[in-house]
Tab-separated table of C-alpha atoms in Angstrom:
chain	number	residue	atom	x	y	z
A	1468	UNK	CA	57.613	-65.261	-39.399
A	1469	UNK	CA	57.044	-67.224	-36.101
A	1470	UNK	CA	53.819	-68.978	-35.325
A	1471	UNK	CA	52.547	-69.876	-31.997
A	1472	UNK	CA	49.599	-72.250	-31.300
A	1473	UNK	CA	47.306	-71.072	-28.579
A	1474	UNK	CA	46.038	-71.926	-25.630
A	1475	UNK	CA	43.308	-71.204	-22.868
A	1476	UNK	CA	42.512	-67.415	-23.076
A	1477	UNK	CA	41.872	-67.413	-26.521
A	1478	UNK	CA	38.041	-67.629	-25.781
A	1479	UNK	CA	37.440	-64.563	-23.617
A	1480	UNK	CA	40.464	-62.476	-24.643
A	1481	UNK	CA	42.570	-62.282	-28.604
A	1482	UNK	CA	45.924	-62.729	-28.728
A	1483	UNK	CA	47.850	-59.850	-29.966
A	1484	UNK	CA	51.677	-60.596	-31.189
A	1485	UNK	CA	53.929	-58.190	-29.332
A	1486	UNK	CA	56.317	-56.889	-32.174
A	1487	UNK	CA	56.003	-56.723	-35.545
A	1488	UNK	CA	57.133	-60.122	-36.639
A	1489	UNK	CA	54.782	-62.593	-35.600
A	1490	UNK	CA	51.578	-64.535	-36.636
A	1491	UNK	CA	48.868	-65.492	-34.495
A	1492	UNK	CA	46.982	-68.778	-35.264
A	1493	UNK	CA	44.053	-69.495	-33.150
A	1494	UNK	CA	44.533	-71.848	-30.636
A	1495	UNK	CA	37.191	-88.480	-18.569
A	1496	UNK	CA	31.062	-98.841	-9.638
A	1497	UNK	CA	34.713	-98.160	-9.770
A	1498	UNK	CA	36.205	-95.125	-11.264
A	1499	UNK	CA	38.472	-96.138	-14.496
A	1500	UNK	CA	39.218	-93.080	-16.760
A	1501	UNK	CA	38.120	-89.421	-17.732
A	1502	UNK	CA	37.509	-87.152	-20.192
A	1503	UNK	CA	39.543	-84.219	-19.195
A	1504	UNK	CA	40.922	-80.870	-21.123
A	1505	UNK	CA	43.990	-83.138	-22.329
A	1506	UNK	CA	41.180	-84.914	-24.942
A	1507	UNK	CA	41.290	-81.125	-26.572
A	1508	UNK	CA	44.265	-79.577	-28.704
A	1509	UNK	CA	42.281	-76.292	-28.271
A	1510	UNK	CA	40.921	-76.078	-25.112
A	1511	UNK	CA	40.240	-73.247	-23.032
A	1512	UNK	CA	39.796	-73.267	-19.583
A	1513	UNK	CA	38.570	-70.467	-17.418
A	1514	UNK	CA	37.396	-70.667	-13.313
A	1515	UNK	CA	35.120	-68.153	-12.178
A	1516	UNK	CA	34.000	-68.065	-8.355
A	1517	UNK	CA	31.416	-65.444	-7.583
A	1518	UNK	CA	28.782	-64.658	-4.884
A	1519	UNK	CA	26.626	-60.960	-5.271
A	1520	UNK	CA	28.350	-58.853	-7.780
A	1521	UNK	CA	31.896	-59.901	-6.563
A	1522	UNK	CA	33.605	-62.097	-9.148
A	1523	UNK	CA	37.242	-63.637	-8.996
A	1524	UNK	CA	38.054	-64.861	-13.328
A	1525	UNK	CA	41.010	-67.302	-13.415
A	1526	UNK	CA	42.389	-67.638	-16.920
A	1527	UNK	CA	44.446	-70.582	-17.822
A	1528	UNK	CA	47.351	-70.179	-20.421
A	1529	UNK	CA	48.889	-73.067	-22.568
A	1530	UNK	CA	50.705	-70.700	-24.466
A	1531	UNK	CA	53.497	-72.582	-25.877
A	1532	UNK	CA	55.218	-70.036	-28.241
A	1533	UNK	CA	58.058	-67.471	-27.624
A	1534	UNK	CA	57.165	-66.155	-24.420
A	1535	UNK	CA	58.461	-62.444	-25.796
A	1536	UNK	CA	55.823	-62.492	-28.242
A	1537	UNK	CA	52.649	-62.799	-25.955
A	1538	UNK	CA	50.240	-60.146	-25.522
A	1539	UNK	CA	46.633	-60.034	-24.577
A	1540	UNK	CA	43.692	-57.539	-24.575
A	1541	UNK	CA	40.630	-59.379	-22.386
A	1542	UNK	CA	37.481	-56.852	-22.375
A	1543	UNK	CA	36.658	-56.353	-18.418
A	1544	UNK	CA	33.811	-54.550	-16.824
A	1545	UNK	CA	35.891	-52.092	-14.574
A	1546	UNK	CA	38.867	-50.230	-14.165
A	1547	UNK	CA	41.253	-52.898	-11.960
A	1548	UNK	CA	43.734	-52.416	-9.654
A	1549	UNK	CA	47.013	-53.375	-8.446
A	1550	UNK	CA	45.337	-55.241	-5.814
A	1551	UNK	CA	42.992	-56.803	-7.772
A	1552	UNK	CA	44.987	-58.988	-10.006
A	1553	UNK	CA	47.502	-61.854	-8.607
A	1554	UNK	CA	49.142	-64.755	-10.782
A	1555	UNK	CA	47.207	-67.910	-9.906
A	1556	UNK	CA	48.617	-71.669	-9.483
A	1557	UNK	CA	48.016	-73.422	-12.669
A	1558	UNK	CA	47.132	-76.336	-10.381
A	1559	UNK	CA	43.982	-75.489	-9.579
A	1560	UNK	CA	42.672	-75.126	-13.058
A	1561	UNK	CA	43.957	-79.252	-13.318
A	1562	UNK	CA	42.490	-79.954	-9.714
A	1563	UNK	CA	39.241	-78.284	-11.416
A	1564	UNK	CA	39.493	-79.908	-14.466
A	1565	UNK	CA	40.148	-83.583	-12.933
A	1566	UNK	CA	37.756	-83.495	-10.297
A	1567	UNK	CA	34.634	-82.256	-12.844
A	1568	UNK	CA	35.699	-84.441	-15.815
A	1569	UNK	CA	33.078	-87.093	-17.290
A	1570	UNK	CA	34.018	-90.259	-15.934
A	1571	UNK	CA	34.090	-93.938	-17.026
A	1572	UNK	CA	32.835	-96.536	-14.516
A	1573	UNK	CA	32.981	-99.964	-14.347
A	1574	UNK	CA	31.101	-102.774	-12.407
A	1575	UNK	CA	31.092	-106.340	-12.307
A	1576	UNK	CA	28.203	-108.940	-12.456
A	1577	UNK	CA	27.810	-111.238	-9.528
A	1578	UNK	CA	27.710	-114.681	-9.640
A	1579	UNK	CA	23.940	-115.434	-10.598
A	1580	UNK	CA	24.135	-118.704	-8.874
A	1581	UNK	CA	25.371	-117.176	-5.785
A	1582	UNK	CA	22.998	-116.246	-2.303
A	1583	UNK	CA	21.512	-113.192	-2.375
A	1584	UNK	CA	23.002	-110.397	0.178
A	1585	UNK	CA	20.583	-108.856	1.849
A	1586	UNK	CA	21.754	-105.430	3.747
A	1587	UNK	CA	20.643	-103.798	6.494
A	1588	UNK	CA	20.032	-101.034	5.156
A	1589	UNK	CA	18.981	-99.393	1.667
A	1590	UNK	CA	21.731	-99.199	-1.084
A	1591	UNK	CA	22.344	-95.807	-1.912
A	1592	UNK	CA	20.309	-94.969	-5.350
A	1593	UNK	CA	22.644	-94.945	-8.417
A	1594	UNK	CA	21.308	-92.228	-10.375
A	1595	UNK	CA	22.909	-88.572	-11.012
A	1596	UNK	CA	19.488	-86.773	-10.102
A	1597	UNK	CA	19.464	-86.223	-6.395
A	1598	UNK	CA	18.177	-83.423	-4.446
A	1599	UNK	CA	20.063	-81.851	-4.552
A	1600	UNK	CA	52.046	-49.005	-10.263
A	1601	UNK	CA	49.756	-46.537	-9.364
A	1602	UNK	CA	47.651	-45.031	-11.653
A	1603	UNK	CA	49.565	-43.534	-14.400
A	1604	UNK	CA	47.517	-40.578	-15.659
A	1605	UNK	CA	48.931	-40.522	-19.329
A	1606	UNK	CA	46.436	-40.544	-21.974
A	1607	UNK	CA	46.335	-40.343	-26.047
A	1608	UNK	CA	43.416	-37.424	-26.355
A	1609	UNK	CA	43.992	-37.817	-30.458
A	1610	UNK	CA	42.840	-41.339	-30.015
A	1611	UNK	CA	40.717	-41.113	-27.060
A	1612	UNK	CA	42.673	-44.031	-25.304
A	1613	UNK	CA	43.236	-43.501	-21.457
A	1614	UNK	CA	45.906	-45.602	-19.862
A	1615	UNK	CA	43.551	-46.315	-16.673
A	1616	UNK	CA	46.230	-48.206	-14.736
A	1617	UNK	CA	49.694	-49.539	-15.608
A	1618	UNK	CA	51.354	-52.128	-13.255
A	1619	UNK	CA	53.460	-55.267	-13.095
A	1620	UNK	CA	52.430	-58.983	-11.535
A	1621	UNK	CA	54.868	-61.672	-11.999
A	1622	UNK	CA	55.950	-61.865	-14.554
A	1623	UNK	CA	53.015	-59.958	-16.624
A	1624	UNK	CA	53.346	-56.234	-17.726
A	1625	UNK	CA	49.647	-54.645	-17.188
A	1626	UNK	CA	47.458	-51.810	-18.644
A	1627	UNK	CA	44.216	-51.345	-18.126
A	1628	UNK	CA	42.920	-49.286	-20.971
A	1629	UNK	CA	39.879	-47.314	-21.612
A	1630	UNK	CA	38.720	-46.201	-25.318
A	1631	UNK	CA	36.338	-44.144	-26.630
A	1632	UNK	CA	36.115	-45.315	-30.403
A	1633	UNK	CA	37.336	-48.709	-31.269
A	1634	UNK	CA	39.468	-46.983	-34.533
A	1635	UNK	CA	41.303	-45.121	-31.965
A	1636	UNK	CA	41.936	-48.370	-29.755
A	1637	UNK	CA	43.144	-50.165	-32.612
A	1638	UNK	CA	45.514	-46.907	-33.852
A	1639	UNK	CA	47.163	-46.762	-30.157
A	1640	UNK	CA	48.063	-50.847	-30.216
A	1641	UNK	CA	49.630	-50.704	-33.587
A	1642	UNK	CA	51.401	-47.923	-32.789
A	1643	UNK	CA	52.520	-49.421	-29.361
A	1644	UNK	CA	53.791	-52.287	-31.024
A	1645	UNK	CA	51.299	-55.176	-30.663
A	1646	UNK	CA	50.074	-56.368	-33.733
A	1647	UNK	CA	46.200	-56.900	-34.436
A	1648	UNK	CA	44.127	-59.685	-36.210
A	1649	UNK	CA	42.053	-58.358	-39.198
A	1650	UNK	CA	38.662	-57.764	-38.166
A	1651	UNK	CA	39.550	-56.748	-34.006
A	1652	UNK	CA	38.220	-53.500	-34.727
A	1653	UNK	CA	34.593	-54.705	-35.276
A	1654	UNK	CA	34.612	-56.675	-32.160
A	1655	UNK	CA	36.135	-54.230	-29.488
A	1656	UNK	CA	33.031	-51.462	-31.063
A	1657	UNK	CA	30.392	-53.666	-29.005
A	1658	UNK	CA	32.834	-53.629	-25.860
A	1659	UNK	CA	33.266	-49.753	-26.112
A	1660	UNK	CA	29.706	-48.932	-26.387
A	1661	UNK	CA	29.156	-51.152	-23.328
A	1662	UNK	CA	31.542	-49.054	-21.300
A	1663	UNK	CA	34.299	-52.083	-20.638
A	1664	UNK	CA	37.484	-51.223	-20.442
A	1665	UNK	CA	40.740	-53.237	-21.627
A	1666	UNK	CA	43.118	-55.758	-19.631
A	1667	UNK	CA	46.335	-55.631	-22.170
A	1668	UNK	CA	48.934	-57.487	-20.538
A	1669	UNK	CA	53.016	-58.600	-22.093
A	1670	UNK	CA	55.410	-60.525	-20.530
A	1671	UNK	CA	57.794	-59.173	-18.411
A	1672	UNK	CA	60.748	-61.099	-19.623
A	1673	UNK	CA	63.280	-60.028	-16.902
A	1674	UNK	CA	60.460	-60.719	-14.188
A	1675	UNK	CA	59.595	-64.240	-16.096
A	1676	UNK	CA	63.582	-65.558	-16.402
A	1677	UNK	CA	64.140	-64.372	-12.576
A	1678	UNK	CA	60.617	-66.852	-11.697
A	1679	UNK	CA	62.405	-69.384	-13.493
A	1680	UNK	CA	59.138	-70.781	-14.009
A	1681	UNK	CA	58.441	-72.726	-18.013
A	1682	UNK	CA	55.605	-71.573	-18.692
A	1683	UNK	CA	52.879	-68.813	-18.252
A	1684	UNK	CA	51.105	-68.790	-15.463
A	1685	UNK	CA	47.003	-68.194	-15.193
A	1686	UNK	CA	45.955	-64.592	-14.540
A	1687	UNK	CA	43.029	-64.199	-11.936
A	1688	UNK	CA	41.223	-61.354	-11.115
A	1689	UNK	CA	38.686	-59.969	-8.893
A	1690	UNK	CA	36.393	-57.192	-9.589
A	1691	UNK	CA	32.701	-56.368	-8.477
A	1692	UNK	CA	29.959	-55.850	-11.241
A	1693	UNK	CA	26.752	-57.112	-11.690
A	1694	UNK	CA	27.637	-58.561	-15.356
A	1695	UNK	CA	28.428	-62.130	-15.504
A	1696	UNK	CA	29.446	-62.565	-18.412
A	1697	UNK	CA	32.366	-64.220	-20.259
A	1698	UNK	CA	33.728	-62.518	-23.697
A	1699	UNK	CA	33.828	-64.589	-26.282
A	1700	UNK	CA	33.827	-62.533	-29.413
A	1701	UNK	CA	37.529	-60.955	-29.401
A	1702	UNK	CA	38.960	-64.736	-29.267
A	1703	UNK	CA	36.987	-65.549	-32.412
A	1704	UNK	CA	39.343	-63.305	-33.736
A	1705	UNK	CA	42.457	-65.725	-33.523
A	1706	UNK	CA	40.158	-68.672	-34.388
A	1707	UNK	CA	40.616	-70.582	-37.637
A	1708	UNK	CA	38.501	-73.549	-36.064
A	1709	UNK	CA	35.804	-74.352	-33.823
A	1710	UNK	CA	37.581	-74.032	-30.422
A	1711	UNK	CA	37.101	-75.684	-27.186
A	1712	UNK	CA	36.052	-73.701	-24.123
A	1713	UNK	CA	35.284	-75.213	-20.334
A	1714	UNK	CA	34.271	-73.116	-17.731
A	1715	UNK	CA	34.657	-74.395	-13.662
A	1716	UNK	CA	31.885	-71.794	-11.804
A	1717	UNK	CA	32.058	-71.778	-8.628
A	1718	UNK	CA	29.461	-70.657	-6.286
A	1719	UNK	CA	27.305	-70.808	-2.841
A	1720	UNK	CA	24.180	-71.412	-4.581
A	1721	UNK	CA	23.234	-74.043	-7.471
A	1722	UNK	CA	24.041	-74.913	-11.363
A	1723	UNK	CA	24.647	-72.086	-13.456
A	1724	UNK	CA	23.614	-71.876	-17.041
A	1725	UNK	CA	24.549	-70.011	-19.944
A	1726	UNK	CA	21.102	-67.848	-20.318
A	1727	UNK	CA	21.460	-66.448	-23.852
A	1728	UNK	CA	22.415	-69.560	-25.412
A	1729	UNK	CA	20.862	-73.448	-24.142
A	1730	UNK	CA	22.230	-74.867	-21.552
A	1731	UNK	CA	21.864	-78.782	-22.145
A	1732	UNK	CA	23.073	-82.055	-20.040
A	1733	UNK	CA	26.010	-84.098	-22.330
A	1734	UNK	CA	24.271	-87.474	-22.467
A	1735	UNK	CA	24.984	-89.602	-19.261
A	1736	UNK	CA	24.493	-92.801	-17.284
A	1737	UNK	CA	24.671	-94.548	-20.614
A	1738	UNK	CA	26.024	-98.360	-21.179
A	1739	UNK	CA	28.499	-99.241	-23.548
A	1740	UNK	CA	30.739	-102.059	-24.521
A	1741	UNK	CA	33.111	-103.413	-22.149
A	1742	UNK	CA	36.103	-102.433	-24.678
A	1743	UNK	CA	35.076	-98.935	-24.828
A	1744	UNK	CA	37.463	-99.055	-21.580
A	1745	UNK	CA	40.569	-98.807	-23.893
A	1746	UNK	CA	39.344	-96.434	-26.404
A	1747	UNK	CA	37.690	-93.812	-23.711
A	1748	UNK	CA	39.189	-90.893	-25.138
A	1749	UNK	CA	37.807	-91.338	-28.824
A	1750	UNK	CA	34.384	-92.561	-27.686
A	1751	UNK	CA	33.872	-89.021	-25.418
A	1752	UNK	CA	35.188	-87.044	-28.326
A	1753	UNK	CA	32.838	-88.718	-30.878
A	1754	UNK	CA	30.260	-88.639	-28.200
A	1755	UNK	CA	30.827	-84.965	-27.523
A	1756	UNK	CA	31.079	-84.199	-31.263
A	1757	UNK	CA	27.363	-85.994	-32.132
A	1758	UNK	CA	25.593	-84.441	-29.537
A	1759	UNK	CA	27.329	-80.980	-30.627
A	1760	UNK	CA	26.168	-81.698	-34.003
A	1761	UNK	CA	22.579	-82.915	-33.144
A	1762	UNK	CA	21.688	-80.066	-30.954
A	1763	UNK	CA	22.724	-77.417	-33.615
A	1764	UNK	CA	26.179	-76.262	-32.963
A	1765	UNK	CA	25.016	-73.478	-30.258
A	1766	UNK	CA	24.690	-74.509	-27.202
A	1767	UNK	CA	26.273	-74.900	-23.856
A	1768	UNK	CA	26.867	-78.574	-22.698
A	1769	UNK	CA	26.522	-78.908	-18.832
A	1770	UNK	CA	29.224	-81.716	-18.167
A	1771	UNK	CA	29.232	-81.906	-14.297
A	1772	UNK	CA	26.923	-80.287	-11.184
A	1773	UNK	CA	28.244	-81.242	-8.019
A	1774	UNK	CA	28.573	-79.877	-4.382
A	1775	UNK	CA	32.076	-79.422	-4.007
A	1776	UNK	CA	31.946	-81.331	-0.452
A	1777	UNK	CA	31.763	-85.148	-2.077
A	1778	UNK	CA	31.751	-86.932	-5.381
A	1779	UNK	CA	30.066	-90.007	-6.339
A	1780	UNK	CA	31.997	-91.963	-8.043
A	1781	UNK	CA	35.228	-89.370	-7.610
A	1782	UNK	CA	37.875	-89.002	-10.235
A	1783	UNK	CA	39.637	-86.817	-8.233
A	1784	UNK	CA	39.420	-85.454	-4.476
A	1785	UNK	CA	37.057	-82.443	-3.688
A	1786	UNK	CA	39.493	-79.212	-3.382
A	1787	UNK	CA	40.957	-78.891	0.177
A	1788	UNK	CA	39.610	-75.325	1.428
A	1789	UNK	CA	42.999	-73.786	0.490
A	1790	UNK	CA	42.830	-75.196	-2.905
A	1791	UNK	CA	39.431	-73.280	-2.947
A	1792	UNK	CA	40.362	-70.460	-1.400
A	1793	UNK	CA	43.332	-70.469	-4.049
A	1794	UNK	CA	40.308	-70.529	-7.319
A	1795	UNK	CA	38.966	-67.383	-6.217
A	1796	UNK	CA	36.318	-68.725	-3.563
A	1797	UNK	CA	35.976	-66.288	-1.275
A	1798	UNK	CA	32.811	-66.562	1.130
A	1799	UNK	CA	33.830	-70.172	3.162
A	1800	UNK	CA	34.584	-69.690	6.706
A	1801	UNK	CA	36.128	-72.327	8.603
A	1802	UNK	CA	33.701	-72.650	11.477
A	1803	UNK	CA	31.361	-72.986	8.250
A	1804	UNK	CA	30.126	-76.104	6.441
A	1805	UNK	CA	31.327	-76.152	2.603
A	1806	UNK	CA	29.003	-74.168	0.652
A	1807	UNK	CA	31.047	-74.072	-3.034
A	1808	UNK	CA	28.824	-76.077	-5.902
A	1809	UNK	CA	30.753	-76.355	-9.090
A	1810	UNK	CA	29.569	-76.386	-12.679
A	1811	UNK	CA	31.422	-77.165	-15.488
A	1812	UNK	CA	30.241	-76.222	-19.259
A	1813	UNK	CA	31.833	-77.122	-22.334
A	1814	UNK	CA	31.455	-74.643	-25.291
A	1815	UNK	CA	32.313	-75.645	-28.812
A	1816	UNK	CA	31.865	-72.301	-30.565
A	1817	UNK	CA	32.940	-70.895	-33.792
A	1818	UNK	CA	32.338	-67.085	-35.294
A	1819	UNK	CA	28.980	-67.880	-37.180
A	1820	UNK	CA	27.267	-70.113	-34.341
A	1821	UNK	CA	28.391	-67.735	-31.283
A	1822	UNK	CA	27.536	-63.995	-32.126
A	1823	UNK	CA	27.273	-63.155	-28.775
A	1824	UNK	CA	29.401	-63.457	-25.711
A	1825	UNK	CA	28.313	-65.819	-22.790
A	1826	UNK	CA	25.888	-64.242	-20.570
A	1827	UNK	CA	25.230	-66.550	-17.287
A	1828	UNK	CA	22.860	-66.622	-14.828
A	1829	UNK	CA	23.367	-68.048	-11.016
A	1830	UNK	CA	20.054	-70.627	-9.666
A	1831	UNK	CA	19.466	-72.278	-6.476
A	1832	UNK	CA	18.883	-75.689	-8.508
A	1833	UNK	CA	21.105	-77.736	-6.428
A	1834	UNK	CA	20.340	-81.160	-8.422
A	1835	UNK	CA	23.956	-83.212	-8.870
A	1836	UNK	CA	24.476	-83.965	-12.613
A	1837	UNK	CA	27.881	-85.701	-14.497
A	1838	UNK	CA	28.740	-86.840	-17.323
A	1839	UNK	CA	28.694	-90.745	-16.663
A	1840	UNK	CA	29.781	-93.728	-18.675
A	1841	UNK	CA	29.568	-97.631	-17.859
A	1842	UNK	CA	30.940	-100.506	-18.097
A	1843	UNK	CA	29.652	-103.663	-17.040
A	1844	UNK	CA	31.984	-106.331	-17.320
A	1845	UNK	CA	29.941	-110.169	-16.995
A	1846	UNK	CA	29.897	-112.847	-14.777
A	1847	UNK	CA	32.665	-115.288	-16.145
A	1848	UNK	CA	32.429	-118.044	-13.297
A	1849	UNK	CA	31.117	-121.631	-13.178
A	1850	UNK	CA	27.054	-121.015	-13.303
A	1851	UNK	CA	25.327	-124.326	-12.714
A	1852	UNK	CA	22.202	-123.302	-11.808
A	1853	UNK	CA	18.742	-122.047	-13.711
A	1854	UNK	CA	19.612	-118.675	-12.558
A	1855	UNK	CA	22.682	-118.717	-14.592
A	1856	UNK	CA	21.336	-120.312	-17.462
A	1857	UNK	CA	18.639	-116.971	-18.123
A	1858	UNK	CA	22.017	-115.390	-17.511
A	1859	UNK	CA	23.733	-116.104	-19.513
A	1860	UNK	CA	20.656	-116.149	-22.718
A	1861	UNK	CA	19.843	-112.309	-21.334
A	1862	UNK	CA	23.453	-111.239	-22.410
A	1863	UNK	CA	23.223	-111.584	-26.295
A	1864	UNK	CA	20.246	-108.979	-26.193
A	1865	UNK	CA	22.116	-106.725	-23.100
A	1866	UNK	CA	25.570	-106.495	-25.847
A	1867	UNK	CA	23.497	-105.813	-28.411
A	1868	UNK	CA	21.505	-103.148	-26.519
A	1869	UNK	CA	25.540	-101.775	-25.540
A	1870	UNK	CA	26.656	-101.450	-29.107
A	1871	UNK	CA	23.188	-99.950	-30.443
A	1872	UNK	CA	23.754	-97.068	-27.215
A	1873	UNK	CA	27.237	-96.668	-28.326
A	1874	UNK	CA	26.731	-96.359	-31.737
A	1875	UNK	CA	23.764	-94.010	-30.881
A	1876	UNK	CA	25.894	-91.689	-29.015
A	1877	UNK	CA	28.971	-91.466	-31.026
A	1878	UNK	CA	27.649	-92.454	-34.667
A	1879	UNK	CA	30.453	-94.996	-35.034
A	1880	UNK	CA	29.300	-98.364	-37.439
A	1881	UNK	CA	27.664	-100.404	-35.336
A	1882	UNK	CA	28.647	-103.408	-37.892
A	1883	UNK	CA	32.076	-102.185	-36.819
A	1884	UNK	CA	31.051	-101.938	-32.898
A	1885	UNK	CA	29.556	-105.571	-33.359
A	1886	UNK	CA	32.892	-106.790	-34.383
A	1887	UNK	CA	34.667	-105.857	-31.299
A	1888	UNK	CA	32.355	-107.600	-29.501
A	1889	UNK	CA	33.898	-111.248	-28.696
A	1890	UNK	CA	31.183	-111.638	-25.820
A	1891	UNK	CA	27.900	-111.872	-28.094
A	1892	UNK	CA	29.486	-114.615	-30.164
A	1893	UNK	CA	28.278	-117.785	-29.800
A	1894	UNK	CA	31.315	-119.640	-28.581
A	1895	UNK	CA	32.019	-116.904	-26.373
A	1896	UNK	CA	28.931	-117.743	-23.899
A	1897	UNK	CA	28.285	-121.765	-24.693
A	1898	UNK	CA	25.227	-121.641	-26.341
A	1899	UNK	CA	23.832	-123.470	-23.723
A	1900	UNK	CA	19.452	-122.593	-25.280
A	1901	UNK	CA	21.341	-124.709	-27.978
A	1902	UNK	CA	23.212	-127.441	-26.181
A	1903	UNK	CA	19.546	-127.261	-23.930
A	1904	UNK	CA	17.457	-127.712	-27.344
A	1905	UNK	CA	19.725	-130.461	-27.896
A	1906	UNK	CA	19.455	-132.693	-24.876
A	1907	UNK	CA	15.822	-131.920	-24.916
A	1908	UNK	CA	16.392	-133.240	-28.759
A	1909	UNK	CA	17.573	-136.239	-27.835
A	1910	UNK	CA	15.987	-136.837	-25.040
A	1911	UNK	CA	12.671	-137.130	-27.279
A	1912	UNK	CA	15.038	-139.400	-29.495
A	1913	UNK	CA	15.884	-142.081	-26.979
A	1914	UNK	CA	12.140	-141.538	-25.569
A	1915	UNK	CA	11.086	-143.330	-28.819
C-alpha cells in the first residue's frame, strides 16, 4: 500500500487514488526575508483572475507521489470545454506567491548626533493604509452519471461529469477504478443539488514521460458563471489536519473578501527584535498560528492588497504583462494602464471550523494592505552629544516594548525573548544615566 502526501488542490478538489492499491493522506526600509508557501508542509495555492462572470482558476499541484496514481474530482459550475482548460506554468503561482508574501524589513538608526537632512520635498508616508475530444455522448442511465466531455491536455486525461444522485457518482468512480475516501458521498450531495458538475482528471502517463517534465503541472481553467466561489468541502475529505490554503485573486477592481466567513488583516507594521531577522520563518508561523487561534479558527486572513503596478517595500517584481496574461488576467490592453489588484488570503481550515465552501465577493476598496514586519537595527557609532545620550537611555524601554510586541504576537516567553536580547543589557549600551549619576556623584564629593 503506497502513500502519497499531498499538495495544492487538496482544498478545492479530493484526491482520488487511481487503482485499487493506494492510500490517500491529506496533504515572508530594506526588504530582508518572507513568509512564503515554502513556511507550509500543506499548503495550497490557487490563482483566480476574474472580471463580470468570467473566471480563469489556476490550481497548483505539489503532488509528489507516483504520478500513475493521481486522480482528481474538483466540483465546477459548468460543463467545460476543450478550449477552456490549458496546463499553466507553475511559475506564476511562485511569481504570485513571492511577490504577495509578508515581508520582513529592516532600517537603521541615524547617528543622533548627526545634522538633520532636511528634503525638499515630503517623505513618502510609511504606513500600509493609502488610498488606495469532442463531446463524447456516453452516459451510465443506471447511475445517472453523464460523461459531459472527455478530452486530453498535457499530460492530464479529462472528464467532465454530470450526476444526478451522489450514490450513483460514487458507484460509477469505484467502478471506473478510482478509489474514494470514506465520507465523499456526503460532500458531492451539496454539489449535485447545486447543479455543478465534475472536473475528474488522471494522468496521461504516455503524454507526461513524452513532456519529460518532473512534476505535475497546475491546471487552469476558464469558465463564465456568476458563482465565485472556491470548494472547499471535498478536500476536507483527504484531510487528517488543519491544512493550509492561499488564494492570489486577481482583479480590475479592489480587495476581495471571503463573504461567508470574516475576512481579517494578519497583524502588520509591528516591531520586533533585531534577531527575529534569523528566525523569520518560526516567528510568522507562531505569529500566524496565535492570531488563527485568537480569532476562533474560522476566518480568512487577508495577508497582502496591492495594485499589481508597484510594491512598497517589494519582495519580488510586479508580474510583467505576460506573466499576467499567463495567471488568467484577461481584460489589460496594452495601450491601457495596469488595472490588476491582487489579494492574497490565507485559510487555515479543518472539517469542523469550515462547513461551508468559500463564497467571495469582489469591492472597489482599493486601500493597499501587507503583512509587514520590522526591524530596527540601532545606532552603534561614537554619540558625544546630549542628543545621543536620550538615545541611547530611550532604547532600554524601545527593546523592551520589541520583545513585549513579539511575544504578543507569537505567544513565545518573553523571559525567553528577553534573553536574546544582548542590546537591553547594561554593558551592551554603557550605562551612561549611571556613569552620568556618577560624575554628578562626585562632582558633589569634591564640591565639599
Amino acid at each position: 500500500m503506497r502513500s502519497f502526501r499531498v499538495w495544492a488542490i487538496a482544498l478545492i478538489a479530493f484526491l482520488l487514488t487511481f487503482t485499487v492499491s493506494s492510500k490517500a493522506l491529506a496533504f515572508c526600509g530594506f526588504y530582508v526575508a518572507k513568509a512564503d508557501a515554502k513556511l507550509y508542509n500543506q499548503a495550497s495555492q490557487v490563482a483566480i483572475a476574474r472580471s463580470g462572470n468570467r473566471t480563469v482558476l489556476t490550481m497548483a499541484n505539489d503532488y509528489q507521489g507516483d504520478v500513475k496514481n493521481f486522480a482528481m474530482v474538483v466540483p465546477v459550475p459548468v460543463i467545460l470545454q476543450r478550449e477552456q482548460v490549458q496546463i499553466a506554468d507553475s511559475r506564476i503561482i511562485e511569481r504570485l506567491d513571492s511577490f504577495s508574501a509578508p515581508r520582513l524589513v529592516e532600517y537603521f538608526d541615524p547617528d543622533p548626533c548627526a545634522p538633520p537632512i532636511f528634503w525638499n520635498r515630503p517623505m513618502a508616508a510609511p504606513a500600509m493604509e493609502s488610498a488606495a475530444p469532442g463531446r463524447a455522448g456516453r452516459s451510465n442511465q443506471a447511475l445517472g452519471v453523464t460523461i459531459e466531455e472527455r478530452f486530453t491536455v498535457g499530460e492530464y486525461d479529462i472528464l467532465i461529469l454530470s450526476a444526478r444522485e451522489s450514490d450513483g457518482l460514487e458507484t460509477w468512480l469505484v467502478q471506473n477504478g478510482y478509489r474514494i475516501p470514506q465520507g465523499a458521498r456526503d460532500l458531492l450531495r451539496p454539489y449535485i443539488r447545486q447543479q455543478m458538475k465534475f472536473f475528474v482528471a488522471k494522468v496521461n502517463l504516455e503524454e507526461y514521460e513524452n513532456s519529460g517534465y518532473q512534476a505535475l503541472r497546475p491546471l487552469q481553467m476558464t469558465y463564465e458563471s456568476p458563482r465565485f466561489m472556491l470548494p472547499l468541502r471535498l478536500g476536507m475529505v483527504n484531510a487528517e489536519s488543519s491544512q493550509d490554503l492561499l488564494v492570489y485573486i486577481l482583479s480590475p477592481e479592489g480587495q476581495a473578501e471571503v463573504s461567508n466567513y470574516r475576512t481579517v488583516k494578519v497583524p502588520s507594521d509591528a516591531e520586533i527584535p533585531v534577531y527575529v531577522k534569523d528566525e523569520f520563518s518560526a516567528f510568522y508561523k507562531a505569529m500566524f498560528q496565535t492570531s488563527y487561534t485568537r480569532e476562533g479558527r474560522n476566518v480568512a486572513f487577508l495577508e497582502y492588497a496591492w495594485d499589481m503596478g508597484s510594491c512598497d517595500p517589494c519582495s519580488a517584481e510586479p508580474l510583467s504583462p505576460e506573466e499576467l496574461r499567463q495567471a488568467g488576467v484577461f481584460w489589460t490592453r496594452p495601450e491601457m494602464p495596469n488595472n490588476v489588484f491582487i489579494t492574497r488570503l490565507h485559510v487555515r481550515y479543518t472539517r469542523d471550523k469550515f462547513p461551508e465552501d468559500l463564497i467571495f465577493q469582489q469591492t472597489n476598496n482599493r486601500s493597499l494592505f501587507q503583512g509587514r514586519y520590522i526591524l530596527r537595527h540601532p545606532y552603534t557609532g561614537e554619540m558625544a552629544c546630549e542628543a545621543g545620550r536620550q538615545y541611547r537611555r530611550s532604547l532600554r524601554q524601545r527593546f523592551e516594548q520589541e520583545a513585549q510586541t513579539l511575544a504578543r504576537l507569537t505567544g513565545w516567553n518573553i523571559r525567553d525573548i528577553r534573553d536574546k536580547l544582548p542590546q537591553i543589557r547594561a554593558e551592551q549600551f554603557p550605562a551612561l544615566p549611571l556613569v552620568a549619576r556618577l560624575q554628578q556623584l562626585m562632582g558633589r564629593v569634591m564640591e565639599r
